[in-house]
JSON list of C-alpha atoms in Angstrom, two decimals:
[
{"chain": "A", "resi": 78, "resn": "MET", "atom": "CA", "xyz": [115.24, -126.45, -99.68]},
{"chain": "A", "resi": 79, "resn": "LYS", "atom": "CA", "xyz": [118.20, -127.60, -101.76]},
{"chain": "A", "resi": 80, "resn": "SER", "atom": "CA", "xyz": [121.70, -126.63, -100.76]},
{"chain": "A", "resi": 81, "resn": "LEU", "atom": "CA", "xyz": [125.11, -127.18, -102.27]},
{"chain": "A", "resi": 82, "resn": "MET", "atom": "CA", "xyz": [125.96, -129.43, -99.35]},
{"chain": "A", "resi": 83, "resn": "SER", "atom": "CA", "xyz": [122.86, -131.61, -99.73]},
{"chain": "A", "resi": 84, "resn": "GLU", "atom": "CA", "xyz": [123.41, -131.96, -103.49]},
{"chain": "A", "resi": 85, "resn": "ARG", "atom": "CA", "xyz": [127.09, -132.85, -103.13]},
{"chain": "A", "resi": 86, "resn": "LEU", "atom": "CA", "xyz": [126.45, -135.22, -100.24]},
{"chain": "A", "resi": 87, "resn": "LYS", "atom": "CA", "xyz": [123.74, -137.03, -102.23]},
{"chain": "A", "resi": 88, "resn": "SER", "atom": "CA", "xyz": [126.03, -137.20, -105.23]},
{"chain": "A", "resi": 89, "resn": "GLU", "atom": "CA", "xyz": [128.89, -138.72, -103.20]},
{"chain": "A", "resi": 90, "resn": "LEU", "atom": "CA", "xyz": [126.62, -141.29, -101.59]},
{"chain": "A", "resi": 91, "resn": "ALA", "atom": "CA", "xyz": [125.18, -142.32, -104.95]},
{"chain": "A", "resi": 92, "resn": "GLU", "atom": "CA", "xyz": [128.60, -142.48, -106.60]},
{"chain": "A", "resi": 93, "resn": "ARG", "atom": "CA", "xyz": [129.96, -144.70, -103.84]},
{"chain": "A", "resi": 94, "resn": "ASN", "atom": "CA", "xyz": [126.73, -146.67, -103.35]},
{"chain": "A", "resi": 95, "resn": "ILE", "atom": "CA", "xyz": [126.65, -145.71, -99.66]},
{"chain": "A", "resi": 96, "resn": "LYS", "atom": "CA", "xyz": [123.37, -145.55, -97.78]},
{"chain": "A", "resi": 97, "resn": "PRO", "atom": "CA", "xyz": [122.71, -142.70, -95.31]},
{"chain": "A", "resi": 98, "resn": "ILE", "atom": "CA", "xyz": [122.78, -145.14, -92.40]},
{"chain": "A", "resi": 99, "resn": "GLU", "atom": "CA", "xyz": [126.28, -146.23, -93.45]},
{"chain": "A", "resi": 100, "resn": "LEU", "atom": "CA", "xyz": [127.42, -142.59, -93.64]},
{"chain": "A", "resi": 101, "resn": "ALA", "atom": "CA", "xyz": [126.02, -142.10, -90.13]},
{"chain": "A", "resi": 102, "resn": "ARG", "atom": "CA", "xyz": [128.11, -145.03, -88.90]},
{"chain": "A", "resi": 103, "resn": "LEU", "atom": "CA", "xyz": [131.27, -143.95, -90.75]},
{"chain": "A", "resi": 104, "resn": "SER", "atom": "CA", "xyz": [131.04, -140.34, -89.58]},
{"chain": "A", "resi": 105, "resn": "ASN", "atom": "CA", "xyz": [129.70, -141.00, -86.07]},
{"chain": "A", "resi": 106, "resn": "ILE", "atom": "CA", "xyz": [126.83, -138.59, -86.79]},
{"chain": "A", "resi": 107, "resn": "ASN", "atom": "CA", "xyz": [123.30, -139.70, -85.95]},
{"chain": "A", "resi": 108, "resn": "LYS", "atom": "CA", "xyz": [121.01, -140.79, -88.78]},
{"chain": "A", "resi": 109, "resn": "ALA", "atom": "CA", "xyz": [118.48, -138.01, -88.10]},
{"chain": "A", "resi": 110, "resn": "ASN", "atom": "CA", "xyz": [121.12, -135.34, -88.69]},
{"chain": "A", "resi": 111, "resn": "ILE", "atom": "CA", "xyz": [122.37, -137.09, -91.84]},
{"chain": "A", "resi": 112, "resn": "SER", "atom": "CA", "xyz": [118.78, -137.00, -93.13]},
{"chain": "A", "resi": 113, "resn": "LYS", "atom": "CA", "xyz": [118.53, -133.29, -92.39]},
{"chain": "A", "resi": 114, "resn": "TYR", "atom": "CA", "xyz": [121.79, -132.61, -94.25]},
{"chain": "A", "resi": 115, "resn": "LEU", "atom": "CA", "xyz": [120.61, -134.65, -97.24]},
{"chain": "A", "resi": 116, "resn": "SER", "atom": "CA", "xyz": [117.26, -132.85, -97.37]},
{"chain": "A", "resi": 117, "resn": "GLY", "atom": "CA", "xyz": [118.90, -129.43, -97.02]},
{"chain": "A", "resi": 118, "resn": "LYS", "atom": "CA", "xyz": [117.02, -128.64, -93.80]},
{"chain": "A", "resi": 119, "resn": "ASN", "atom": "CA", "xyz": [120.28, -128.28, -91.87]},
{"chain": "A", "resi": 120, "resn": "GLN", "atom": "CA", "xyz": [123.85, -127.42, -92.80]},
{"chain": "A", "resi": 121, "resn": "ALA", "atom": "CA", "xyz": [126.76, -129.24, -91.16]},
{"chain": "A", "resi": 122, "resn": "ARG", "atom": "CA", "xyz": [129.43, -127.00, -89.65]},
{"chain": "A", "resi": 123, "resn": "GLY", "atom": "CA", "xyz": [132.68, -127.31, -87.77]},
{"chain": "A", "resi": 124, "resn": "VAL", "atom": "CA", "xyz": [133.60, -130.73, -86.46]},
{"chain": "A", "resi": 125, "resn": "THR", "atom": "CA", "xyz": [130.51, -132.31, -88.02]},
{"chain": "A", "resi": 126, "resn": "LEU", "atom": "CA", "xyz": [131.51, -131.07, -91.46]},
{"chain": "A", "resi": 127, "resn": "LEU", "atom": "CA", "xyz": [135.02, -132.43, -90.91]},
{"chain": "A", "resi": 128, "resn": "ARG", "atom": "CA", "xyz": [133.61, -135.82, -89.91]},
{"chain": "A", "resi": 129, "resn": "LEU", "atom": "CA", "xyz": [131.62, -136.00, -93.14]},
{"chain": "A", "resi": 130, "resn": "GLY", "atom": "CA", "xyz": [134.73, -135.17, -95.14]},
{"chain": "A", "resi": 131, "resn": "GLU", "atom": "CA", "xyz": [136.78, -137.79, -93.33]},
{"chain": "A", "resi": 132, "resn": "ALA", "atom": "CA", "xyz": [134.10, -140.45, -93.72]},
{"chain": "A", "resi": 133, "resn": "LEU", "atom": "CA", "xyz": [133.95, -139.85, -97.48]},
{"chain": "A", "resi": 134, "resn": "ASN", "atom": "CA", "xyz": [137.68, -139.19, -97.85]},
{"chain": "A", "resi": 135, "resn": "ILE", "atom": "CA", "xyz": [137.08, -135.78, -99.42]},
{"chain": "A", "resi": 136, "resn": "ASN", "atom": "CA", "xyz": [137.84, -132.17, -98.59]},
{"chain": "A", "resi": 137, "resn": "ALA", "atom": "CA", "xyz": [135.03, -131.20, -96.20]},
{"chain": "A", "resi": 138, "resn": "MET", "atom": "CA", "xyz": [135.02, -127.64, -97.57]},
{"chain": "A", "resi": 139, "resn": "TRP", "atom": "CA", "xyz": [134.03, -129.01, -101.00]},
{"chain": "A", "resi": 140, "resn": "LEU", "atom": "CA", "xyz": [130.65, -129.86, -99.50]},
{"chain": "A", "resi": 141, "resn": "VAL", "atom": "CA", "xyz": [129.87, -126.22, -98.73]},
{"chain": "A", "resi": 142, "resn": "ASP", "atom": "CA", "xyz": [132.08, -124.14, -101.04]},
{"chain": "A", "resi": 143, "resn": "GLU", "atom": "CA", "xyz": [131.60, -124.41, -104.80]},
{"chain": "A", "resi": 144, "resn": "ASN", "atom": "CA", "xyz": [135.18, -123.16, -105.36]},
{"chain": "A", "resi": 145, "resn": "ALA", "atom": "CA", "xyz": [136.88, -125.65, -103.03]},
{"chain": "A", "resi": 146, "resn": "PRO", "atom": "CA", "xyz": [138.64, -128.67, -104.52]},
{"chain": "A", "resi": 147, "resn": "LYS", "atom": "CA", "xyz": [137.05, -132.06, -103.88]},
{"chain": "A", "resi": 148, "resn": "HIS", "atom": "CA", "xyz": [140.35, -133.61, -102.90]},
{"chain": "A", "resi": 149, "resn": "ILE", "atom": "CA", "xyz": [143.40, -132.06, -101.29]},
{"chain": "A", "resi": 150, "resn": "ILE", "atom": "CA", "xyz": [146.77, -133.46, -102.22]},
{"chain": "A", "resi": 151, "resn": "SER", "atom": "CA", "xyz": [149.45, -132.93, -99.62]},
{"chain": "A", "resi": 152, "resn": "GLN", "atom": "CA", "xyz": [152.61, -131.16, -100.72]},
{"chain": "A", "resi": 153, "resn": "GLU", "atom": "CA", "xyz": [154.57, -134.33, -99.97]},
{"chain": "A", "resi": 154, "resn": "LEU", "atom": "CA", "xyz": [152.37, -136.42, -102.26]},
{"chain": "A", "resi": 155, "resn": "ASN", "atom": "CA", "xyz": [152.40, -133.69, -104.90]},
{"chain": "A", "resi": 156, "resn": "ASP", "atom": "CA", "xyz": [156.25, -133.71, -104.85]},
{"chain": "A", "resi": 157, "resn": "GLU", "atom": "CA", "xyz": [156.29, -137.50, -105.11]},
{"chain": "A", "resi": 158, "resn": "ILE", "atom": "CA", "xyz": [153.95, -137.41, -108.13]},
{"chain": "A", "resi": 159, "resn": "LYS", "atom": "CA", "xyz": [156.17, -134.76, -109.73]},
{"chain": "A", "resi": 160, "resn": "ASP", "atom": "CA", "xyz": [159.30, -136.90, -109.18]},
{"chain": "A", "resi": 161, "resn": "ILE", "atom": "CA", "xyz": [157.64, -139.96, -110.71]},
{"chain": "A", "resi": 162, "resn": "SER", "atom": "CA", "xyz": [156.42, -137.92, -113.67]},
{"chain": "A", "resi": 163, "resn": "GLU", "atom": "CA", "xyz": [159.91, -136.57, -114.30]},
{"chain": "A", "resi": 164, "resn": "GLU", "atom": "CA", "xyz": [161.34, -140.11, -114.22]},
{"chain": "A", "resi": 165, "resn": "TYR", "atom": "CA", "xyz": [158.94, -141.16, -116.98]},
{"chain": "A", "resi": 166, "resn": "ILE", "atom": "CA", "xyz": [159.80, -138.11, -119.08]},
{"chain": "A", "resi": 167, "resn": "ILE", "atom": "CA", "xyz": [163.52, -138.93, -118.81]},
{"chain": "A", "resi": 168, "resn": "CYS", "atom": "CA", "xyz": [163.06, -142.61, -119.75]}
]
């Protein structure tokens, strides 16, 4: 059974050349559960979903919500980017 989460998780691992065992280590989630998430047998929720997001440095909600952004930019970083952009426009 394919799920959005399993597809996106597989995609991220392939893109970053990370093996499931490495994701297990990075996220502190056991390998058996990682395998279940990748196969679509189980869906990560709550703290486990957050751990996956942190391990991959992505928005955890992106794994389960097709409308969620992959990355979240903090307002502080967004303001800094805006300031830098304005400096280049002025120059």
